[in-house]
mmCIF file of C-alpha atoms in Angstrom:
data_model
loop_
_atom_site.group_PDB
_atom_site.id
_atom_site.type_symbol
_atom_site.label_atom_id
_atom_site.label_comp_id
_atom_site.label_asym_id
_atom_site.label_seq_id
_atom_site.Cartn_x
_atom_site.Cartn_y
_atom_site.Cartn_z
ATOM 1 C CA MET A 1 -26.164 43.581 -37.716
ATOM 2 C CA LYS A 2 -26.072 40.424 -39.286
ATOM 3 C CA GLN A 3 -22.399 40.416 -40.306
ATOM 4 C CA LYS A 4 -21.514 41.207 -36.377
ATOM 5 C CA MET A 5 -23.888 38.189 -35.265
ATOM 6 C CA HIS A 6 -21.775 36.135 -37.998
ATOM 7 C CA ILE A 7 -18.702 37.454 -36.816
ATOM 8 C CA HIS A 8 -19.684 36.716 -33.167
ATOM 9 C CA TYR A 9 -20.389 33.240 -33.753
ATOM 10 C CA LEU A 10 -17.272 32.458 -35.729
ATOM 11 C CA PHE A 11 -15.434 33.966 -32.562
ATOM 12 C CA TRP A 12 -17.122 31.518 -30.299
ATOM 13 C CA ILE A 13 -16.689 28.662 -32.861
ATOM 14 C CA TRP A 14 -12.844 29.664 -32.794
ATOM 15 C CA ILE A 15 -12.768 29.398 -29.119
ATOM 16 C CA LEU A 16 -14.549 25.971 -28.908
ATOM 17 C CA PHE A 17 -12.357 24.500 -31.530
ATOM 18 C CA PHE A 18 -9.028 25.428 -29.768
ATOM 19 C CA ALA A 19 -10.386 24.485 -26.207
ATOM 20 C CA SER A 20 -11.462 21.048 -27.676
ATOM 21 C CA ALA A 21 -8.042 20.772 -29.179
ATOM 22 C CA GLU A 22 -6.566 21.438 -25.647
ATOM 23 C CA PHE A 23 -8.719 19.323 -23.513
ATOM 24 C CA LEU A 24 -9.298 16.498 -25.886
ATOM 25 C CA GLN A 25 -5.974 15.225 -26.765
ATOM 26 C CA PRO A 26 -5.354 12.268 -28.600
ATOM 27 C CA CYS A 27 -3.371 9.266 -27.530
ATOM 28 C CA PRO A 28 0.331 9.884 -28.124
ATOM 29 C CA LYS A 29 1.436 7.615 -31.154
ATOM 30 C CA VAL A 30 4.383 6.116 -29.452
ATOM 31 C CA CYS A 31 2.123 4.877 -26.642
ATOM 32 C CA LEU A 32 -0.543 2.213 -26.233
ATOM 33 C CA CYS A 33 -3.646 3.489 -24.932
ATOM 34 C CA LYS A 34 -6.545 1.268 -23.824
ATOM 35 C CA GLU A 35 -10.091 1.769 -22.281
ATOM 36 C CA GLY A 36 -10.835 5.140 -24.389
ATOM 37 C CA ALA A 37 -7.101 6.529 -23.348
ATOM 38 C CA ARG A 38 -7.613 5.856 -19.478
ATOM 39 C CA SER A 39 -4.789 3.561 -19.698
ATOM 40 C CA VAL A 40 -1.722 4.942 -21.339
ATOM 41 C CA ASN A 41 1.544 2.561 -21.578
ATOM 42 C CA CYS A 42 4.410 4.338 -22.804
ATOM 43 C CA SER A 43 6.975 1.786 -21.173
ATOM 44 C CA GLY A 44 10.302 1.413 -22.826
ATOM 45 C CA VAL A 45 9.652 4.282 -25.009
ATOM 46 C CA SER A 46 11.781 7.071 -25.251
ATOM 47 C CA LEU A 47 9.822 10.102 -24.552
ATOM 48 C CA SER A 48 10.209 13.687 -25.402
ATOM 49 C CA GLY A 49 9.525 16.563 -23.277
ATOM 50 C CA SER A 50 6.600 17.963 -25.774
ATOM 51 C CA LEU A 51 4.510 14.670 -25.144
ATOM 52 C CA ILE A 52 0.890 15.481 -24.055
ATOM 53 C CA PHE A 53 -1.352 12.804 -22.739
ATOM 54 C CA PRO A 54 -5.205 12.793 -22.594
ATOM 55 C CA PRO A 55 -6.652 14.530 -19.744
ATOM 56 C CA GLU A 56 -9.047 11.546 -18.863
ATOM 57 C CA THR A 57 -5.905 9.161 -18.289
ATOM 58 C CA GLU A 58 -6.204 7.274 -15.133
ATOM 59 C CA HIS A 59 -3.097 4.968 -15.552
ATOM 60 C CA LEU A 60 -0.080 6.049 -16.966
ATOM 61 C CA ASP A 61 2.887 3.814 -17.503
ATOM 62 C CA LEU A 62 6.205 6.051 -18.171
ATOM 63 C CA SER A 63 8.714 3.178 -16.751
ATOM 64 C CA SER A 64 11.847 2.671 -18.547
ATOM 65 C CA SER A 65 11.291 5.712 -20.687
ATOM 66 C CA GLY A 66 14.790 7.258 -20.621
ATOM 67 C CA LEU A 67 13.261 10.440 -18.500
ATOM 68 C CA SER A 68 16.010 12.545 -16.577
ATOM 69 C CA ALA A 69 13.547 14.793 -15.018
ATOM 70 C CA MET A 70 10.126 14.695 -13.230
ATOM 71 C CA PRO A 71 7.636 15.516 -16.189
ATOM 72 C CA SER A 72 5.865 18.034 -13.855
ATOM 73 C CA LEU A 73 4.381 20.326 -16.572
ATOM 74 C CA VAL A 74 2.920 17.221 -18.255
ATOM 75 C CA LEU A 75 1.346 15.896 -14.986
ATOM 76 C CA ARG A 76 -0.360 19.271 -14.261
ATOM 77 C CA SER A 77 -3.535 18.662 -16.389
ATOM 78 C CA LEU A 78 -4.052 14.963 -15.765
ATOM 79 C CA TRP A 79 -6.202 15.678 -12.410
ATOM 80 C CA LYS A 80 -7.832 11.930 -12.898
ATOM 81 C CA LEU A 81 -4.749 10.057 -12.535
ATOM 82 C CA GLN A 82 -4.928 7.201 -10.392
ATOM 83 C CA VAL A 83 -1.739 5.298 -11.058
ATOM 84 C CA LEU A 84 1.644 6.953 -11.933
ATOM 85 C CA LEU A 85 4.550 4.471 -12.943
ATOM 86 C CA LEU A 86 8.054 6.282 -13.314
ATOM 87 C CA CYS A 87 10.264 3.578 -12.269
ATOM 88 C CA ARG A 88 13.456 2.436 -13.926
ATOM 89 C CA ASN A 89 14.266 5.768 -15.273
ATOM 90 C CA ASN A 90 17.181 8.409 -14.625
ATOM 91 C CA ILE A 91 15.051 10.865 -12.607
ATOM 92 C CA ALA A 92 17.464 12.585 -10.081
ATOM 93 C CA GLU A 93 15.314 15.180 -8.223
ATOM 94 C CA VAL A 94 11.653 15.600 -7.603
ATOM 95 C CA GLY A 95 10.890 19.147 -7.824
ATOM 96 C CA ARG A 96 8.734 21.224 -5.732
ATOM 97 C CA GLY A 97 5.134 20.583 -5.980
ATOM 98 C CA ALA A 98 5.614 18.209 -8.702
ATOM 99 C CA PHE A 99 2.482 16.209 -7.724
ATOM 100 C CA ARG A 100 0.518 19.035 -6.598
ATOM 101 C CA SER A 101 -2.723 18.701 -8.952
ATOM 102 C CA LEU A 102 -2.650 14.814 -8.539
ATOM 103 C CA GLU A 103 -5.051 14.439 -6.021
ATOM 104 C CA ARG A 104 -6.711 11.266 -6.863
ATOM 105 C CA LEU A 105 -3.449 9.490 -7.361
ATOM 106 C CA GLN A 106 -3.458 6.128 -5.379
ATOM 107 C CA LYS A 107 -0.299 4.600 -6.597
ATOM 108 C CA LEU A 108 3.029 6.360 -7.369
ATOM 109 C CA ASP A 109 5.942 4.195 -8.257
ATOM 110 C CA ILE A 110 9.221 6.009 -8.661
ATOM 111 C CA SER A 111 11.810 3.437 -7.900
ATOM 112 C CA GLY A 112 14.863 2.336 -9.888
ATOM 113 C CA ASN A 113 16.102 6.123 -10.352
ATOM 114 C CA VAL A 114 18.901 8.071 -9.034
ATOM 115 C CA ILE A 115 17.139 10.388 -6.576
ATOM 116 C CA THR A 116 19.161 11.454 -3.630
ATOM 117 C CA VAL A 117 16.999 13.785 -1.601
ATOM 118 C CA LEU A 118 13.261 14.201 -0.862
ATOM 119 C CA GLY A 119 11.948 17.614 -0.156
ATOM 120 C CA SER A 120 9.475 18.679 2.445
ATOM 121 C CA SER A 121 6.833 19.554 -0.153
ATOM 122 C CA PHE A 122 7.426 15.928 -1.880
ATOM 123 C CA SER A 123 3.711 14.778 -0.887
ATOM 124 C CA ALA A 124 2.241 17.921 -1.614
ATOM 125 C CA GLY A 125 -1.291 17.108 -3.284
ATOM 126 C CA LEU A 126 -1.007 13.318 -2.718
ATOM 127 C CA SER A 127 -4.072 13.326 -0.420
ATOM 128 C CA SER A 128 -5.365 9.979 -1.919
ATOM 129 C CA LEU A 129 -1.962 8.064 -2.162
ATOM 130 C CA LEU A 130 -2.428 4.583 -0.913
ATOM 131 C CA GLU A 131 0.892 2.918 -2.035
ATOM 132 C CA LEU A 132 4.358 4.940 -2.860
ATOM 133 C CA SER A 133 7.610 3.058 -3.954
ATOM 134 C CA LEU A 134 11.052 4.375 -3.482
ATOM 135 C CA SER A 135 13.113 1.597 -3.645
ATOM 136 C CA HIS A 136 16.523 1.405 -5.347
ATOM 137 C CA ASN A 137 17.163 5.173 -5.412
ATOM 138 C CA ARG A 138 20.222 6.954 -3.717
ATOM 139 C CA ILE A 139 18.502 8.857 -0.933
ATOM 140 C CA ARG A 140 20.226 9.565 2.181
ATOM 141 C CA THR A 141 18.339 11.893 3.676
ATOM 142 C CA THR A 142 14.585 13.599 3.754
ATOM 143 C CA ALA A 143 12.944 15.977 5.725
ATOM 144 C CA GLY A 144 11.236 14.375 8.703
ATOM 145 C CA THR A 145 7.319 14.454 8.808
ATOM 146 C CA HIS A 146 5.457 15.327 12.125
ATOM 147 C CA ILE A 147 2.138 13.778 13.087
ATOM 148 C CA LEU A 148 -0.037 14.866 15.456
ATOM 149 C CA LEU A 149 -2.899 12.356 16.642
ATOM 150 C CA SER A 150 -3.533 13.627 20.095
ATOM 151 C CA ASN A 151 -7.108 14.203 21.119
ATOM 152 C CA ASN A 152 -8.513 11.143 19.456
ATOM 153 C CA PRO A 153 -10.928 8.688 20.691
ATOM 154 C CA TRP A 154 -8.613 5.581 20.656
ATOM 155 C CA PHE A 155 -9.946 2.038 20.747
ATOM 156 C CA CYS A 156 -6.522 0.604 22.182
ATOM 157 C CA ASP A 157 -6.173 -3.193 20.950
ATOM 158 C CA CYS A 158 -3.785 -5.129 19.477
ATOM 159 C CA ASP A 159 -4.497 -3.703 15.909
ATOM 160 C CA LEU A 160 -3.626 -0.324 17.067
ATOM 161 C CA GLN A 161 -0.328 -1.774 18.527
ATOM 162 C CA ARG A 162 0.496 -2.927 15.250
ATOM 163 C CA VAL A 163 -0.135 0.252 13.358
ATOM 164 C CA PHE A 164 1.713 2.319 15.901
ATOM 165 C CA SER A 165 4.731 -0.381 15.597
ATOM 166 C CA LYS A 166 5.024 0.191 11.850
ATOM 167 C CA LEU A 167 4.892 4.159 12.304
ATOM 168 C CA HIS A 168 7.707 3.898 15.082
ATOM 169 C CA SER A 169 9.624 1.960 12.711
ATOM 170 C CA VAL A 170 9.696 4.617 9.837
ATOM 171 C CA TRP A 171 12.672 6.779 10.759
ATOM 172 C CA TRP A 172 11.468 10.027 9.059
ATOM 173 C CA LEU A 173 8.243 10.019 10.910
ATOM 174 C CA VAL A 174 7.958 11.799 14.237
ATOM 175 C CA LEU A 175 4.581 11.260 16.176
ATOM 176 C CA ASP A 176 4.459 14.261 18.433
ATOM 177 C CA HIS A 177 2.809 14.144 21.755
ATOM 178 C CA TYR A 178 2.654 10.181 21.590
ATOM 179 C CA GLU A 179 3.345 10.058 25.273
ATOM 180 C CA ASN A 180 0.413 12.121 26.173
ATOM 181 C CA MET A 181 -2.287 9.897 24.083
ATOM 182 C CA THR A 182 -4.931 8.091 25.949
ATOM 183 C CA CYS A 183 -7.314 5.385 25.428
ATOM 184 C CA THR A 184 -11.006 5.816 25.144
ATOM 185 C CA GLU A 185 -12.102 2.268 24.827
ATOM 186 C CA PRO A 186 -12.125 -0.516 25.876
ATOM 187 C CA ALA A 187 -13.776 0.660 29.304
ATOM 188 C CA VAL A 188 -10.913 -0.989 31.242
ATOM 189 C CA LEU A 189 -8.392 1.103 29.557
ATOM 190 C CA ARG A 190 -10.346 4.475 29.484
ATOM 191 C CA ASN A 191 -7.900 7.686 30.097
ATOM 192 C CA VAL A 192 -4.735 5.291 30.295
ATOM 193 C CA LEU A 193 -1.711 6.466 28.464
ATOM 194 C CA LEU A 194 -1.378 4.700 25.208
ATOM 195 C CA ALA A 195 2.280 4.664 25.671
ATOM 196 C CA ALA A 196 2.293 2.907 29.019
ATOM 197 C CA VAL A 197 0.085 -0.201 27.537
ATOM 198 C CA ASP A 198 1.175 -0.400 23.897
ATOM 199 C CA THR A 199 3.724 -2.909 24.202
ATOM 200 C CA GLN A 200 1.051 -5.215 26.180
ATOM 201 C CA LEU A 201 -2.034 -4.638 23.916
ATOM 202 C CA CYS A 202 -1.319 -7.961 21.926
ATOM 203 C CA ALA A 203 -0.432 -10.108 25.119
ATOM 204 C CA ALA A 204 -4.119 -10.984 25.744
ATOM 205 C CA GLU A 205 -4.327 -12.143 22.117
ATOM 206 C CA THR A 206 -1.059 -13.919 22.191
ATOM 207 C CA GLU A 207 -1.931 -15.756 25.486
ATOM 208 C CA THR A 208 -5.160 -16.800 23.814
ATOM 209 C CA VAL A 209 -3.119 -18.330 20.986
ATOM 210 C CA LEU A 210 -0.763 -20.162 23.176
ATOM 211 C CA VAL A 211 -3.675 -21.615 25.348
ATOM 212 C CA ILE A 212 -5.310 -22.958 21.921
ATOM 213 C CA THR A 213 -1.852 -24.431 20.640
ATOM 214 C CA PHE A 214 -1.387 -25.934 23.894
ATOM 215 C CA THR A 215 -4.686 -27.569 24.093
ATOM 216 C CA VAL A 216 -4.373 -28.802 20.416
ATOM 217 C CA PHE A 217 -1.099 -30.283 21.234
ATOM 218 C CA VAL A 218 -2.397 -32.122 24.114
ATOM 219 C CA THR A 219 -5.440 -33.344 22.507
ATOM 220 C CA ILE A 220 -2.962 -34.721 19.602
ATOM 221 C CA VAL A 221 -0.654 -36.231 21.888
ATOM 222 C CA ALA A 222 -3.428 -37.793 23.987
ATOM 223 C CA ALA A 223 -4.937 -39.105 20.632
ATOM 224 C CA ILE A 224 -1.633 -40.780 19.817
ATOM 225 C CA VAL A 225 -1.071 -42.452 23.270
ATOM 226 C CA LEU A 226 -4.600 -43.632 23.296
ATOM 227 C CA ALA A 227 -4.117 -45.209 19.824
ATOM 228 C CA GLU A 228 -0.816 -46.608 20.704
ATOM 229 C CA TRP A 229 -2.467 -48.149 23.944
ATOM 230 C CA ASN A 230 -5.207 -49.661 21.966
ATOM 231 C CA ARG A 231 -3.047 -51.313 19.368
ATOM 232 C CA ARG A 232 -0.724 -52.794 22.033
ATOM 233 C CA ARG A 233 -3.828 -53.923 23.985
ATOM 234 C CA ARG A 234 -5.041 -55.786 21.003
ATOM 235 C CA THR A 235 -1.604 -57.048 20.156
ATOM 236 C CA GLY A 236 -1.427 -58.592 23.699
ATOM 237 C CA LYS A 237 -4.702 -60.126 23.315
ATOM 238 C CA HIS A 238 -3.902 -61.945 19.978
ATOM 239 C CA TRP A 239 -0.591 -63.027 21.827
ATOM 240 C CA SER A 240 -2.249 -64.460 25.068
ATOM 241 C CA GLU A 241 -5.035 -66.212 22.683
ATOM 242 C CA ASP A 242 -2.137 -67.736 20.722
ATOM 243 C CA ILE A 243 -0.343 -69.426 23.946
ATOM 244 C CA GLU A 244 -3.701 -70.647 25.151
ATOM 245 C CA LEU A 245 -4.341 -72.182 21.894
ATOM 246 C CA SER A 246 -0.880 -73.774 21.719
ATOM 247 C CA TYR A 247 -1.136 -75.385 25.279
ATOM 248 C CA SER A 248 -4.689 -76.693 24.417
ATOM 249 C CA ILE A 249 -3.330 -78.467 21.234
ATOM 250 C CA HIS A 250 -0.118 -80.047 23.169
ATOM 251 C CA GLY A 251 -2.302 -80.971 26.145
#
């Protein structure tokens, strides 16, 4: 009985040992780790495909590392990752679901690569992404993304106009049913089609700025004119006093 219990304990110790070896990976020797491996910097280092990073990594810099393919398998275990820098490599393709496990990722930089096409599943898993850089690649086409925003209580103001202006300027974004979206606030625009007034939402703000600018301009001009008038008045007074003094001396 004791021998069986001993074997049982050894079995669980063996499992815990290998589990810890899998989930508590040390910092790669070729990289620089800070804050207990939460920040891993491998920039400028020639990386091998077998490299494994600590699962607690939050900031991973793989820029200028000579990567020719997306390290999808390596990224799957980094579910805490918030910043991923893959810029200045030779990555030509972003595989299907490459970032599926990176739900906490906020910044992704893949600039300076040779990517030509972005697939429809490119953004799968990137639910927390705030910043994406794809500049200096060879992208010629990408699957269009359709956004459905109808049936929302829109507050139609100048800020909303700026947001939709930016969305309309992104050529691969399609705003479905935009022509049917209506305003809820302010009350004066309630149930009015957003598309009918979207170019006028900043008009009142622009008019206010113009009025303030004109008022300031008039005030400055008036101050300059008044100062010049006072200067000439003082100059004229001194001149007349000099003439009177000259007459009195000669007389």
